[in-house]
Amino acid sequence: MSALLLGLVAAAASSVPVDVTGKCPGADAVAAALQSALGKDVPARAGAAAVTDRGDRFSVSAAGQTRELADPARDCDERARAAAVFIALALNPPLAPAPPPVRDVPAPPPAAPVESARWLELAAAARLDGGGAAETPLAIGVELGAAAGWRWLGLAATAGILAPTETRYSSVTVRQQRFPLSLAITARRRLSPLFAISGAAGAALVPLTLRAQDIAGAPTSTRLDAGLRLALELHVHATGPLAPFVGLHAEIFPRAYELDADPLGQVGSTGGLWLGGSLGLSFEAMPRSSLRREPNQVSASL
């Protein structure tokens, strides 16, 4: 059987028409190589293909794709194999692997509060004080405070002013006004995310003015009560850095001032124990805790 007949048989077996122009590669070599590349599985989209000899180069076209290859050595068998591989891939391209399935992964839990070591707090409050003696009236006023510390321990300072009060001693009325100051060590503890409690113990320094109202020409005298201050506060952390609070305090003065009024002599004393309460609002200028990221939805591939 002639070589031409063998080429025609191979081309027919491939079931893919190939238009070969030129002698290198020949039609029979292209058909045989294409039959080997495709086997028995002829793609449904099979159509006409073309191979053209261009001297030191050759071109291959199939399924709308064209490629020109250089071959100065004119290796016809290699040209046939290269053309068959190109045509087979163009007519029956490899399938891309399916993408992996995607599933939702539960979001991680929110980060726990990160406690800051340093803190700074400012406060303003209304204050109500009363002396331990029954005849001493209540005095209302205002108080400013500041506290700073490291972790649970710190220093607290307060400064206030109370409205003047008048106390009746025998036949003499004494007008008294107090300006309470304090410096104390404070300790704080969180009872829950909403409530915190703090206690303080330190020095109380209270300048005060005294004047006998019923004695004509009686001068106003200034004194300084020095003693011990104990305080307890409950804070409600419900609105970010602002926290309303209620507090109780006691001021103890070992040496109370004796009140002398000429010509009556001693008529009373300033009192060695003062009790009071406060109601106000604190502001965390340097918050002790903060939250990091919020939970979010993420995806992952299996």
mmCIF file of C-alpha atoms in Angstrom:
data_model
loop_
_atom_site.group_PDB
_atom_site.id
_atom_site.type_symbol
_atom_site.label_atom_id
_atom_site.label_comp_id
_atom_site.label_asym_id
_atom_site.label_seq_id
_atom_site.Cartn_x
_atom_site.Cartn_y
_atom_site.Cartn_z
ATOM 1 C CA MET A 1 0.000 0.000 0.000
ATOM 2 C CA SER A 2 1.435 3.388 -0.960
ATOM 3 C CA ALA A 3 2.350 6.038 1.634
ATOM 4 C CA LEU A 4 -0.375 8.310 0.245
ATOM 5 C CA LEU A 5 -3.006 5.626 0.833
ATOM 6 C CA LEU A 6 -1.785 5.040 4.394
ATOM 7 C CA GLY A 7 -2.060 8.758 5.083
ATOM 8 C CA LEU A 8 -5.600 8.885 3.751
ATOM 9 C CA VAL A 9 -6.613 5.945 5.902
ATOM 10 C CA ALA A 10 -5.090 7.506 9.028
ATOM 11 C CA ALA A 11 -6.730 10.839 8.290
ATOM 12 C CA ALA A 12 -10.094 9.164 7.844
ATOM 13 C CA ALA A 13 -9.652 7.240 11.090
ATOM 14 C CA SER A 14 -9.007 10.435 12.989
ATOM 15 C CA SER A 15 -12.466 11.781 11.963
ATOM 16 C CA VAL A 16 -10.980 15.317 12.115
ATOM 17 C CA PRO A 17 -10.421 16.951 8.715
ATOM 18 C CA VAL A 18 -7.017 18.556 8.469
ATOM 19 C CA ASP A 19 -6.082 20.835 5.564
ATOM 20 C CA VAL A 20 -2.325 20.362 5.072
ATOM 21 C CA THR A 21 -0.536 22.803 2.779
ATOM 22 C CA GLY A 22 3.060 22.043 1.809
ATOM 23 C CA LYS A 23 5.276 19.004 2.186
ATOM 24 C CA CYS A 24 6.667 19.389 5.719
ATOM 25 C CA PRO A 25 4.809 18.035 7.510
ATOM 26 C CA GLY A 26 2.880 15.830 5.149
ATOM 27 C CA ALA A 27 -0.819 15.130 5.428
ATOM 28 C CA ASP A 28 -0.292 11.439 6.255
ATOM 29 C CA ALA A 29 2.170 12.236 9.094
ATOM 30 C CA VAL A 30 -0.205 14.821 10.578
ATOM 31 C CA ALA A 31 -3.189 12.429 10.372
ATOM 32 C CA ALA A 32 -1.255 9.585 12.016
ATOM 33 C CA ALA A 33 0.027 11.826 14.805
ATOM 34 C CA LEU A 34 -3.444 13.289 15.354
ATOM 35 C CA GLN A 35 -4.988 9.794 15.522
ATOM 36 C CA SER A 36 -2.436 8.920 18.209
ATOM 37 C CA ALA A 37 -3.163 12.123 20.157
ATOM 38 C CA LEU A 38 -6.958 11.827 20.033
ATOM 39 C CA GLY A 39 -7.385 8.059 20.195
ATOM 40 C CA LYS A 40 -10.995 6.982 19.770
ATOM 41 C CA ASP A 41 -12.463 9.967 21.619
ATOM 42 C CA VAL A 42 -13.192 12.560 19.007
ATOM 43 C CA PRO A 43 -14.447 15.795 20.643
ATOM 44 C CA ALA A 44 -17.951 16.937 19.797
ATOM 45 C CA ARG A 45 -16.681 20.380 18.862
ATOM 46 C CA ALA A 46 -14.257 18.916 16.295
ATOM 47 C CA GLY A 47 -14.012 21.003 13.154
ATOM 48 C CA ALA A 48 -11.615 21.655 10.332
ATOM 49 C CA ALA A 49 -7.950 22.170 11.172
ATOM 50 C CA ALA A 50 -5.091 23.445 9.025
ATOM 51 C CA VAL A 51 -1.329 22.986 8.899
ATOM 52 C CA THR A 52 0.766 25.193 6.572
ATOM 53 C CA ASP A 53 4.417 24.755 5.661
ATOM 54 C CA ARG A 54 6.177 28.157 5.604
ATOM 55 C CA GLY A 55 9.747 27.083 4.967
ATOM 56 C CA ASP A 56 11.735 27.466 8.198
ATOM 57 C CA ARG A 57 8.426 27.901 10.065
ATOM 58 C CA PHE A 58 4.988 26.274 10.063
ATOM 59 C CA SER A 59 1.577 27.347 11.346
ATOM 60 C CA VAL A 60 -1.269 25.353 12.891
ATOM 61 C CA SER A 61 -4.936 26.434 13.171
ATOM 62 C CA ALA A 62 -7.815 24.737 14.964
ATOM 63 C CA ALA A 63 -10.998 25.792 16.806
ATOM 64 C CA GLY A 64 -10.324 29.455 16.109
ATOM 65 C CA GLN A 65 -6.781 29.331 17.497
ATOM 66 C CA THR A 66 -3.598 29.790 15.444
ATOM 67 C CA ARG A 67 0.035 29.317 16.346
ATOM 68 C CA GLU A 68 3.164 29.734 14.253
ATOM 69 C CA LEU A 69 6.239 27.696 15.244
ATOM 70 C CA ALA A 70 9.882 28.064 14.128
ATOM 71 C CA ASP A 71 11.681 24.965 12.765
ATOM 72 C CA PRO A 72 14.764 25.884 10.714
ATOM 73 C CA ALA A 73 15.858 22.196 10.682
ATOM 74 C CA ARG A 74 12.567 21.183 8.951
ATOM 75 C CA ASP A 75 12.058 18.070 11.104
ATOM 76 C CA CYS A 76 8.799 16.951 9.487
ATOM 77 C CA ASP A 77 7.987 14.195 12.001
ATOM 78 C CA GLU A 78 8.456 16.583 14.916
ATOM 79 C CA ARG A 79 6.326 19.173 13.094
ATOM 80 C CA ALA A 80 3.565 16.576 12.686
ATOM 81 C CA ARG A 81 3.641 15.664 16.376
ATOM 82 C CA ALA A 82 3.618 19.341 17.454
ATOM 83 C CA ALA A 83 0.721 20.121 15.104
ATOM 84 C CA ALA A 84 -1.262 17.100 16.346
ATOM 85 C CA VAL A 85 -0.780 18.082 19.983
ATOM 86 C CA PHE A 86 -1.891 21.669 19.273
ATOM 87 C CA ILE A 87 -4.988 20.510 17.354
ATOM 88 C CA ALA A 88 -5.916 17.958 20.013
ATOM 89 C CA LEU A 89 -5.622 20.528 22.810
ATOM 90 C CA ALA A 90 -7.538 23.156 20.840
ATOM 91 C CA LEU A 91 -10.398 20.747 20.098
ATOM 92 C CA ASN A 92 -10.441 19.078 23.501
ATOM 93 C CA PRO A 93 -8.960 21.476 26.117
ATOM 94 C CA PRO A 94 -8.261 20.071 29.593
ATOM 95 C CA LEU A 95 -10.942 20.781 32.187
ATOM 96 C CA ALA A 96 -10.006 23.109 35.024
ATOM 97 C CA PRO A 97 -10.346 21.531 38.481
ATOM 98 C CA ALA A 98 -13.495 22.489 40.340
ATOM 99 C CA PRO A 99 -12.949 25.144 43.045
ATOM 100 C CA PRO A 100 -13.014 23.841 46.616
ATOM 101 C CA PRO A 101 -16.296 24.283 48.485
ATOM 102 C CA VAL A 102 -16.576 27.268 50.797
ATOM 103 C CA ARG A 103 -18.107 27.032 54.224
ATOM 104 C CA ASP A 104 -18.802 29.565 56.954
ATOM 105 C CA VAL A 105 -16.538 29.365 59.952
ATOM 106 C CA PRO A 106 -17.932 30.530 63.300
ATOM 107 C CA ALA A 107 -16.527 33.891 64.312
ATOM 108 C CA PRO A 108 -14.041 33.869 67.187
ATOM 109 C CA PRO A 109 -15.325 35.120 70.526
ATOM 110 C CA PRO A 110 -14.799 38.832 71.278
ATOM 111 C CA ALA A 111 -11.539 39.710 72.915
ATOM 112 C CA ALA A 112 -11.611 39.907 76.671
ATOM 113 C CA PRO A 113 -11.259 43.369 78.254
ATOM 114 C CA VAL A 114 -7.658 44.442 78.480
ATOM 115 C CA GLU A 115 -6.908 46.017 81.818
ATOM 116 C CA SER A 116 -4.710 49.087 81.721
ATOM 117 C CA ALA A 117 -2.189 49.393 84.527
ATOM 118 C CA ARG A 118 -2.547 53.163 84.966
ATOM 119 C CA TRP A 119 -5.745 55.094 85.526
ATOM 120 C CA LEU A 120 -6.894 58.640 86.202
ATOM 121 C CA GLU A 121 -10.345 59.688 87.403
ATOM 122 C CA LEU A 122 -11.985 63.081 87.989
ATOM 123 C CA ALA A 123 -15.182 63.631 89.967
ATOM 124 C CA ALA A 124 -17.702 66.261 91.021
ATOM 125 C CA ALA A 125 -20.356 65.741 93.683
ATOM 126 C CA ALA A 126 -22.866 67.325 96.016
ATOM 127 C CA ARG A 127 -21.898 66.814 99.656
ATOM 128 C CA LEU A 128 -23.864 66.794 102.909
ATOM 129 C CA ASP A 129 -22.058 66.916 106.281
ATOM 130 C CA GLY A 130 -23.193 66.899 109.864
ATOM 131 C CA GLY A 131 -21.366 67.083 113.191
ATOM 132 C CA GLY A 132 -21.548 64.346 115.764
ATOM 133 C CA ALA A 133 -23.126 66.692 118.335
ATOM 134 C CA ALA A 134 -26.932 66.857 118.293
ATOM 135 C CA GLU A 135 -27.002 70.649 118.115
ATOM 136 C CA THR A 136 -24.819 70.817 115.001
ATOM 137 C CA PRO A 137 -26.973 71.406 111.876
ATOM 138 C CA LEU A 138 -26.373 69.747 108.506
ATOM 139 C CA ALA A 139 -24.273 71.616 105.973
ATOM 140 C CA ILE A 140 -24.660 71.157 102.230
ATOM 141 C CA GLY A 141 -21.961 71.917 99.680
ATOM 142 C CA VAL A 142 -20.007 70.783 96.658
ATOM 143 C CA GLU A 143 -16.836 68.778 96.289
ATOM 144 C CA LEU A 144 -14.300 68.154 93.516
ATOM 145 C CA GLY A 145 -12.045 65.118 93.463
ATOM 146 C CA ALA A 146 -9.215 63.513 91.527
ATOM 147 C CA ALA A 147 -7.679 60.068 91.835
ATOM 148 C CA ALA A 148 -4.835 58.355 90.017
ATOM 149 C CA GLY A 149 -3.118 55.056 90.469
ATOM 150 C CA TRP A 150 -1.579 51.852 89.255
ATOM 151 C CA ARG A 151 -3.803 48.775 88.944
ATOM 152 C CA TRP A 152 -6.024 48.684 92.066
ATOM 153 C CA LEU A 153 -4.106 51.132 94.282
ATOM 154 C CA GLY A 154 -3.822 54.913 94.041
ATOM 155 C CA LEU A 155 -3.999 58.351 95.638
ATOM 156 C CA ALA A 156 -7.159 60.433 95.958
ATOM 157 C CA ALA A 157 -7.571 64.121 96.765
ATOM 158 C CA THR A 158 -10.747 66.129 97.425
ATOM 159 C CA ALA A 159 -11.539 69.807 97.914
ATOM 160 C CA GLY A 160 -14.928 71.154 98.896
ATOM 161 C CA ILE A 161 -16.872 74.054 100.281
ATOM 162 C CA LEU A 162 -19.862 73.845 102.641
ATOM 163 C CA ALA A 163 -22.563 76.416 103.154
ATOM 164 C CA PRO A 164 -22.363 78.373 106.462
ATOM 165 C CA THR A 165 -24.319 76.978 109.380
ATOM 166 C CA GLU A 166 -25.465 78.555 112.633
ATOM 167 C CA THR A 167 -25.356 76.620 115.903
ATOM 168 C CA ARG A 168 -26.983 77.785 119.117
ATOM 169 C CA TYR A 169 -24.814 77.317 122.206
ATOM 170 C CA SER A 170 -26.528 78.530 125.429
ATOM 171 C CA SER A 171 -27.298 82.151 124.653
ATOM 172 C CA VAL A 172 -24.776 82.518 121.824
ATOM 173 C CA THR A 173 -25.263 81.670 118.138
ATOM 174 C CA VAL A 174 -22.043 80.685 116.382
ATOM 175 C CA ARG A 175 -21.787 80.942 112.624
ATOM 176 C CA GLN A 176 -19.440 78.302 111.156
ATOM 177 C CA GLN A 177 -18.275 77.602 107.589
ATOM 178 C CA ARG A 178 -16.036 74.663 106.673
ATOM 179 C CA PHE A 179 -13.755 74.101 103.638
ATOM 180 C CA PRO A 180 -12.925 70.358 103.727
ATOM 181 C CA LEU A 181 -9.737 69.090 102.078
ATOM 182 C CA SER A 182 -8.340 65.552 102.066
ATOM 183 C CA LEU A 183 -5.489 63.434 100.755
ATOM 184 C CA ALA A 184 -5.843 59.678 101.050
ATOM 185 C CA ILE A 185 -4.720 56.283 99.780
ATOM 186 C CA THR A 186 -7.483 54.592 97.792
ATOM 187 C CA ALA A 187 -8.078 50.976 96.774
ATOM 188 C CA ARG A 188 -10.546 49.909 94.083
ATOM 189 C CA ARG A 189 -12.211 46.668 93.077
ATOM 190 C CA ARG A 190 -14.621 45.701 90.294
ATOM 191 C CA LEU A 191 -17.600 43.821 91.695
ATOM 192 C CA SER A 192 -19.025 43.191 88.197
ATOM 193 C CA PRO A 193 -18.919 44.790 84.722
ATOM 194 C CA LEU A 194 -21.454 47.315 86.049
ATOM 195 C CA PHE A 195 -20.431 48.021 89.643
ATOM 196 C CA ALA A 196 -17.143 48.993 91.292
ATOM 197 C CA ILE A 197 -16.358 49.828 94.903
ATOM 198 C CA SER A 198 -13.542 51.949 96.318
ATOM 199 C CA GLY A 199 -12.307 52.779 99.789
ATOM 200 C CA ALA A 200 -9.980 55.521 101.015
ATOM 201 C CA ALA A 201 -8.120 56.322 104.219
ATOM 202 C CA GLY A 202 -5.967 59.386 104.789
ATOM 203 C CA ALA A 203 -5.653 62.869 106.208
ATOM 204 C CA ALA A 204 -8.473 65.399 106.547
ATOM 205 C CA LEU A 205 -7.523 69.081 106.654
ATOM 206 C CA VAL A 206 -10.478 71.412 107.165
ATOM 207 C CA PRO A 207 -10.023 75.181 107.342
ATOM 208 C CA LEU A 208 -13.041 76.804 109.020
ATOM 209 C CA THR A 209 -14.256 80.217 110.045
ATOM 210 C CA LEU A 210 -16.110 80.984 113.314
ATOM 211 C CA ARG A 211 -18.002 84.059 114.454
ATOM 212 C CA ALA A 212 -20.286 84.711 117.419
ATOM 213 C CA GLN A 213 -23.402 86.299 115.949
ATOM 214 C CA ASP A 214 -24.918 87.678 119.180
ATOM 215 C CA ILE A 215 -21.865 89.546 120.402
ATOM 216 C CA ALA A 216 -21.452 92.995 118.928
ATOM 217 C CA GLY A 217 -18.057 93.521 117.364
ATOM 218 C CA ALA A 218 -17.052 89.866 117.724
ATOM 219 C CA PRO A 219 -14.292 89.102 115.210
ATOM 220 C CA THR A 220 -14.293 86.223 112.729
ATOM 221 C CA SER A 221 -11.636 83.678 113.619
ATOM 222 C CA THR A 222 -10.066 81.079 111.333
ATOM 223 C CA ARG A 223 -9.062 77.638 112.488
ATOM 224 C CA LEU A 224 -7.731 74.406 110.959
ATOM 225 C CA ASP A 225 -9.133 71.021 111.923
ATOM 226 C CA ALA A 226 -6.626 68.222 111.235
ATOM 227 C CA GLY A 227 -7.653 64.611 111.506
ATOM 228 C CA LEU A 228 -8.381 61.315 109.797
ATOM 229 C CA ARG A 229 -10.738 60.698 106.859
ATOM 230 C CA LEU A 230 -12.365 57.374 105.946
ATOM 231 C CA ALA A 231 -14.501 57.050 102.797
ATOM 232 C CA LEU A 232 -16.378 54.417 100.809
ATOM 233 C CA GLU A 233 -17.862 54.835 97.302
ATOM 234 C CA LEU A 234 -19.966 52.716 94.944
ATOM 235 C CA HIS A 235 -19.631 53.484 91.212
ATOM 236 C CA VAL A 236 -22.075 52.434 88.484
ATOM 237 C CA HIS A 237 -20.289 52.029 85.107
ATOM 238 C CA ALA A 238 -23.196 52.169 82.665
ATOM 239 C CA THR A 239 -22.353 55.030 80.263
ATOM 240 C CA GLY A 240 -18.787 54.589 79.033
ATOM 241 C CA PRO A 241 -16.236 56.779 80.866
ATOM 242 C CA LEU A 242 -18.948 58.509 82.937
ATOM 243 C CA ALA A 243 -20.042 56.775 86.127
ATOM 244 C CA PRO A 244 -22.496 58.054 88.751
ATOM 245 C CA PHE A 245 -21.482 57.239 92.313
ATOM 246 C CA VAL A 246 -22.692 57.491 95.895
ATOM 247 C CA GLY A 247 -20.332 57.768 98.841
ATOM 248 C CA LEU A 248 -20.138 57.865 102.610
ATOM 249 C CA HIS A 249 -17.357 59.449 104.640
ATOM 250 C CA ALA A 250 -16.329 60.074 108.231
ATOM 251 C CA GLU A 251 -13.834 62.681 109.470
ATOM 252 C CA ILE A 252 -12.364 62.276 112.938
ATOM 253 C CA PHE A 253 -10.575 65.182 114.672
ATOM 254 C CA PRO A 254 -8.761 64.189 117.882
ATOM 255 C CA ARG A 255 -8.501 67.813 119.048
ATOM 256 C CA ALA A 256 -11.732 69.738 118.528
ATOM 257 C CA TYR A 257 -11.620 73.515 118.998
ATOM 258 C CA GLU A 258 -13.235 74.890 122.174
ATOM 259 C CA LEU A 259 -15.445 77.891 121.555
ATOM 260 C CA ASP A 260 -14.938 80.744 124.039
ATOM 261 C CA ALA A 261 -17.143 83.820 124.007
ATOM 262 C CA ASP A 262 -16.386 86.742 126.325
ATOM 263 C CA PRO A 263 -17.792 87.329 128.838
ATOM 264 C CA LEU A 264 -19.575 83.960 128.797
ATOM 265 C CA GLY A 265 -16.459 81.813 128.599
ATOM 266 C CA GLN A 266 -16.565 78.383 126.927
ATOM 267 C CA VAL A 267 -19.863 77.770 125.153
ATOM 268 C CA GLY A 268 -19.122 74.627 123.055
ATOM 269 C CA SER A 269 -16.715 72.992 120.583
ATOM 270 C CA THR A 270 -16.409 72.388 116.841
ATOM 271 C CA GLY A 271 -16.946 68.637 117.308
ATOM 272 C CA GLY A 272 -14.534 65.742 116.982
ATOM 273 C CA LEU A 273 -16.617 63.620 114.548
ATOM 274 C CA TRP A 274 -18.218 64.672 111.271
ATOM 275 C CA LEU A 275 -20.255 62.288 109.123
ATOM 276 C CA GLY A 276 -21.440 62.868 105.585
ATOM 277 C CA GLY A 277 -22.458 61.567 102.209
ATOM 278 C CA SER A 278 -21.933 62.515 98.587
ATOM 279 C CA LEU A 279 -23.697 61.960 95.279
ATOM 280 C CA GLY A 280 -21.929 62.769 92.044
ATOM 281 C CA LEU A 281 -20.464 61.805 88.694
ATOM 282 C CA SER A 282 -16.959 60.557 87.929
ATOM 283 C CA PHE A 283 -15.100 60.663 84.621
ATOM 284 C CA GLU A 284 -12.373 58.212 83.642
ATOM 285 C CA ALA A 285 -9.820 60.468 81.927
ATOM 286 C CA MET A 286 -7.564 57.433 81.492
ATOM 287 C CA PRO A 287 -9.900 54.395 81.283
ATOM 288 C CA ARG A 288 -8.850 51.237 83.063
ATOM 289 C CA SER A 289 -10.324 48.858 80.467
ATOM 290 C CA SER A 290 -11.110 48.740 76.756
ATOM 291 C CA LEU A 291 -12.509 46.242 74.289
ATOM 292 C CA ARG A 292 -10.647 45.215 71.174
ATOM 293 C CA ARG A 293 -12.257 43.826 68.034
ATOM 294 C CA GLU A 294 -15.898 42.922 67.530
ATOM 295 C CA PRO A 295 -16.878 39.473 66.239
ATOM 296 C CA ASN A 296 -17.283 39.205 62.479
ATOM 297 C CA GLN A 297 -18.223 36.510 59.947
ATOM 298 C CA VAL A 298 -15.381 34.876 57.992
ATOM 299 C CA SER A 299 -15.179 32.164 55.342
ATOM 300 C CA ALA A 300 -12.656 29.390 54.821
ATOM 301 C CA SER A 301 -12.003 26.814 52.118
ATOM 302 C CA LEU A 302 -12.031 23.079 52.785
#
